[in-house]
Amino acid sequence: LLIAAVGGYAYSRLHDELRFETERTLTLIAEQKRQQVEDWLAQARKDVHLFFSGRALFAQRLAAWETGGRRDEALLDQSRARFSELMAVRGWSALAVFDTRGEPLLALGPTDTAAHAQAVRDVLAHPRLLPVDLHHNPDGRIEYGLLTPVTQPDGRLLGVAYLSWLVEETLYPLISAWPVPTETAETFIVRREGEELLYLTPLRHEPAAAL
């Protein structure tokens, strides 16, 4: 009886310590994931500001194109060539630019400009950075996007730009990576929608679960 009592007490203490240590590890991993996602979103916002703010080269070219009566196609061609290079370097999946009437001026990569028409009009009416939630692009792949006003240094609105990233190349690897070897653990993001949960990222044993 004494041996059983001591063994039971030791097991209880060890069980509590293991549970506490596991909970602490999971909390740290969850915080790490949250920070990684926030850092990725912050970098996406920096890209938008860097390439479409009032002093960006593209904003200057677009202003010159407008001032010239929209006849100098060379200005837009230069922007297309430059953005094609940036897409490969910065990891953008698609880019589209709309004028102040909401009409597309240029589009690179698979993007459905008509699908974003309402959101573009919203940004034109109330200029601000507007996230575009996870959605399927024309190729059937899931992407995340940002809409941003294109402005001159004095704040005059020139149009709206849309940038997108494939989440399978950006968000999903951040979420699925596990910092220590494990056969069972996984991380994923869900969102409540009414009485259901929507899986925003793949599951370890069901990769097609997202959305």
Short mmCIF file of C-alpha atoms in Angstrom, two decimals:
data_model
loop_
_atom_site.label_atom_id
_atom_site.label_comp_id
_atom_site.label_asym_id
_atom_site.label_seq_id
_atom_site.Cartn_x
_atom_site.Cartn_y
_atom_site.Cartn_z
CA LEU A 1 0.00 0.00 0.00
CA LEU A 2 2.85 2.36 0.83
CA ILE A 3 4.54 1.71 -2.52
CA ALA A 4 1.23 2.25 -4.34
CA ALA A 5 0.60 5.48 -2.44
CA VAL A 6 4.09 6.86 -3.14
CA GLY A 7 3.84 5.80 -6.81
CA GLY A 8 0.44 7.43 -7.16
CA TYR A 9 1.68 10.66 -5.61
CA ALA A 10 4.79 10.71 -7.81
CA TYR A 11 2.70 10.06 -10.93
CA SER A 12 0.28 12.85 -9.99
CA ARG A 13 3.13 15.33 -9.51
CA LEU A 14 4.85 14.27 -12.73
CA HIS A 15 1.56 14.43 -14.64
CA ASP A 16 0.90 17.98 -13.41
CA GLU A 17 4.43 19.10 -14.25
CA LEU A 18 4.24 17.61 -17.75
CA ARG A 19 0.85 19.21 -18.33
CA PHE A 20 2.13 22.60 -17.14
CA GLU A 21 5.23 22.36 -19.34
CA THR A 22 3.17 21.29 -22.37
CA GLU A 23 0.70 24.14 -21.89
CA ARG A 24 3.56 26.61 -21.57
CA THR A 25 5.18 25.30 -24.75
CA LEU A 26 1.90 25.51 -26.68
CA THR A 27 1.30 29.05 -25.44
CA LEU A 28 4.77 30.10 -26.62
CA ILE A 29 4.23 28.48 -30.02
CA ALA A 30 0.83 30.17 -30.41
CA GLU A 31 2.36 33.54 -29.57
CA GLN A 32 5.18 32.89 -32.05
CA LYS A 33 2.64 32.10 -34.78
CA ARG A 34 0.64 35.23 -34.01
CA GLN A 35 3.77 37.37 -34.23
CA GLN A 36 4.84 35.75 -37.51
CA VAL A 37 1.45 36.42 -39.09
CA GLU A 38 1.47 40.03 -37.87
CA ASP A 39 4.99 40.52 -39.26
CA TRP A 40 3.91 39.12 -42.63
CA LEU A 41 0.87 41.42 -42.76
CA ALA A 42 3.04 44.38 -41.76
CA GLN A 43 5.47 43.62 -44.60
CA ALA A 44 2.57 43.45 -47.06
CA ARG A 45 1.41 46.90 -45.90
CA LYS A 46 4.96 48.24 -46.28
CA ASP A 47 5.05 47.02 -49.90
CA VAL A 48 1.80 48.83 -50.63
CA HIS A 49 3.04 52.06 -49.08
CA LEU A 50 6.48 51.85 -50.68
CA PHE A 51 5.29 51.36 -54.25
CA PHE A 52 2.01 53.32 -54.33
CA SER A 53 2.36 56.26 -51.93
CA GLY A 54 2.53 59.85 -53.13
CA ARG A 55 6.30 59.88 -53.68
CA ALA A 56 6.51 56.46 -55.32
CA LEU A 57 7.77 56.34 -58.91
CA PHE A 58 4.56 54.73 -60.15
CA ALA A 59 2.41 57.51 -58.67
CA GLN A 60 4.58 60.06 -60.50
CA ARG A 61 4.26 58.16 -63.78
CA LEU A 62 0.51 57.82 -63.37
CA ALA A 63 0.19 61.56 -62.66
CA ALA A 64 2.26 62.35 -65.78
CA TRP A 65 0.09 59.98 -67.82
CA GLU A 66 -3.06 61.72 -66.58
CA THR A 67 -1.61 65.18 -67.22
CA GLY A 68 -0.64 64.16 -70.76
CA GLY A 69 -4.22 63.31 -71.61
CA ARG A 70 -3.74 59.55 -71.13
CA ARG A 71 -1.91 59.27 -74.44
CA ASP A 72 1.63 58.39 -73.36
CA GLU A 73 1.36 54.59 -73.28
CA ALA A 74 5.12 54.35 -72.79
CA LEU A 75 4.64 55.46 -69.18
CA LEU A 76 2.28 52.57 -68.50
CA ASP A 77 4.54 50.16 -70.38
CA GLN A 78 7.47 51.20 -68.17
CA SER A 79 5.33 50.54 -65.10
CA ARG A 80 4.27 47.11 -66.40
CA ALA A 81 7.90 46.12 -66.97
CA ARG A 82 8.95 47.37 -63.54
CA PHE A 83 6.06 45.68 -61.74
CA SER A 84 6.75 42.40 -63.56
CA GLU A 85 10.22 42.42 -62.04
CA LEU A 86 8.89 43.36 -58.61
CA MET A 87 6.32 40.56 -58.62
CA ALA A 88 9.09 37.98 -58.84
CA VAL A 89 11.28 39.70 -56.26
CA ARG A 90 8.58 40.63 -53.72
CA GLY A 91 6.50 37.48 -54.07
CA TRP A 92 3.31 39.15 -55.33
CA SER A 93 0.90 36.84 -57.14
CA ALA A 94 -1.07 39.55 -58.95
CA LEU A 95 -1.30 43.30 -59.39
CA ALA A 96 -4.03 45.51 -60.81
CA VAL A 97 -4.40 49.29 -61.02
CA PHE A 98 -7.72 51.10 -61.45
CA ASP A 99 -8.30 54.74 -62.44
CA THR A 100 -10.52 57.17 -60.54
CA ARG A 101 -13.56 55.81 -62.38
CA GLY A 102 -12.84 52.28 -61.23
CA GLU A 103 -11.73 51.12 -64.67
CA PRO A 104 -8.68 48.81 -64.82
CA LEU A 105 -5.57 50.44 -66.30
CA LEU A 106 -3.22 47.51 -66.05
CA ALA A 107 -3.29 43.98 -64.66
CA LEU A 108 -0.50 41.48 -64.10
CA GLY A 109 -0.93 37.92 -62.93
CA PRO A 110 -4.22 36.06 -62.42
CA THR A 111 -6.67 38.55 -60.94
CA ASP A 112 -10.39 39.02 -61.51
CA THR A 113 -10.69 42.81 -61.67
CA ALA A 114 -14.49 42.63 -61.88
CA ALA A 115 -14.65 40.72 -58.58
CA HIS A 116 -13.03 43.64 -56.77
CA ALA A 117 -15.08 46.38 -58.46
CA GLN A 118 -17.25 47.17 -55.44
CA ALA A 119 -14.29 47.27 -53.07
CA VAL A 120 -12.40 49.53 -55.51
CA ARG A 121 -15.35 51.97 -55.57
CA ASP A 122 -15.37 51.88 -51.78
CA VAL A 123 -11.68 52.87 -51.60
CA LEU A 124 -12.22 55.60 -54.20
CA ALA A 125 -15.07 57.02 -52.13
CA HIS A 126 -13.22 56.67 -48.81
CA PRO A 127 -9.45 56.42 -49.51
CA ARG A 128 -7.78 53.97 -47.11
CA LEU A 129 -5.94 50.67 -47.03
CA LEU A 130 -8.54 47.92 -47.43
CA PRO A 131 -7.72 44.22 -46.86
CA VAL A 132 -9.30 41.72 -49.25
CA ASP A 133 -10.12 38.50 -47.38
CA LEU A 134 -8.86 35.06 -48.40
CA HIS A 135 -10.51 34.07 -51.68
CA HIS A 136 -9.98 31.93 -54.78
CA ASN A 137 -8.29 33.70 -57.69
CA PRO A 138 -9.11 32.90 -61.35
CA ASP A 139 -6.64 29.98 -61.22
CA GLY A 140 -8.52 28.45 -58.29
CA ARG A 141 -5.69 29.17 -55.83
CA ILE A 142 -6.29 30.95 -52.53
CA GLU A 143 -4.86 34.43 -52.13
CA TYR A 144 -4.93 37.41 -49.79
CA GLY A 145 -5.02 40.96 -51.11
CA LEU A 146 -4.76 44.63 -50.25
CA LEU A 147 -6.42 47.58 -51.95
CA THR A 148 -4.73 50.95 -51.56
CA PRO A 149 -5.27 54.44 -52.97
CA VAL A 150 -2.63 55.73 -55.38
CA THR A 151 -2.04 59.39 -54.56
CA GLN A 152 0.15 62.34 -55.38
CA PRO A 153 2.27 63.98 -52.65
CA ASP A 154 -0.47 66.61 -52.19
CA GLY A 155 -2.99 63.84 -51.52
CA ARG A 156 -4.82 64.03 -54.86
CA LEU A 157 -6.28 60.64 -55.71
CA LEU A 158 -4.98 59.05 -58.92
CA GLY A 159 -6.55 55.61 -58.66
CA VAL A 160 -6.51 52.39 -56.67
CA ALA A 161 -3.98 49.54 -56.70
CA TYR A 162 -4.62 45.92 -55.78
CA LEU A 163 -1.83 43.60 -54.63
CA SER A 164 -2.21 39.93 -53.76
CA TRP A 165 -0.17 37.08 -52.32
CA LEU A 166 -0.71 33.33 -52.63
CA VAL A 167 -1.26 32.13 -49.07
CA GLU A 168 0.16 28.68 -49.88
CA GLU A 169 3.50 30.43 -50.37
CA THR A 170 3.24 32.94 -47.53
CA LEU A 171 0.68 32.41 -44.77
CA TYR A 172 0.28 28.63 -44.82
CA PRO A 173 3.98 27.79 -44.29
CA LEU A 174 4.06 30.15 -41.29
CA ILE A 175 1.10 28.39 -39.71
CA SER A 176 1.96 24.77 -40.49
CA ALA A 177 5.65 24.85 -39.49
CA TRP A 178 6.27 23.35 -36.03
CA PRO A 179 9.42 24.32 -34.11
CA VAL A 180 10.07 20.86 -32.62
CA PRO A 181 9.71 17.30 -34.02
CA THR A 182 6.18 15.96 -33.57
CA GLU A 183 3.99 13.22 -35.02
CA THR A 184 0.61 14.64 -34.00
CA ALA A 185 0.73 18.39 -33.30
CA GLU A 186 -0.56 20.96 -35.79
CA THR A 187 -1.60 24.60 -35.95
CA PHE A 188 -4.39 26.08 -38.02
CA ILE A 189 -6.57 29.19 -38.14
CA VAL A 190 -10.35 29.04 -37.90
CA ARG A 191 -13.05 31.70 -37.95
CA ARG A 192 -16.58 31.55 -36.59
CA GLU A 193 -19.28 31.99 -39.24
CA GLY A 194 -22.70 31.78 -37.64
CA GLU A 195 -22.99 28.37 -36.02
CA GLU A 196 -20.05 26.93 -37.96
CA LEU A 197 -16.27 27.18 -38.00
CA LEU A 198 -14.49 27.97 -41.25
CA TYR A 199 -10.98 26.54 -41.58
CA LEU A 200 -8.81 29.26 -43.13
CA THR A 201 -5.71 27.09 -43.40
CA PRO A 202 -5.13 23.43 -44.34
CA LEU A 203 -5.16 20.64 -41.77
CA ARG A 204 -2.19 18.34 -41.30
CA HIS A 205 -4.04 15.27 -42.57
CA GLU A 206 -6.51 17.11 -44.82
CA PRO A 207 -4.63 19.63 -46.96
CA ALA A 208 -7.76 20.65 -48.91
CA ALA A 209 -9.65 21.76 -45.78
CA ALA A 210 -8.94 25.48 -46.23
CA LEU A 211 -12.07 27.58 -46.89
#
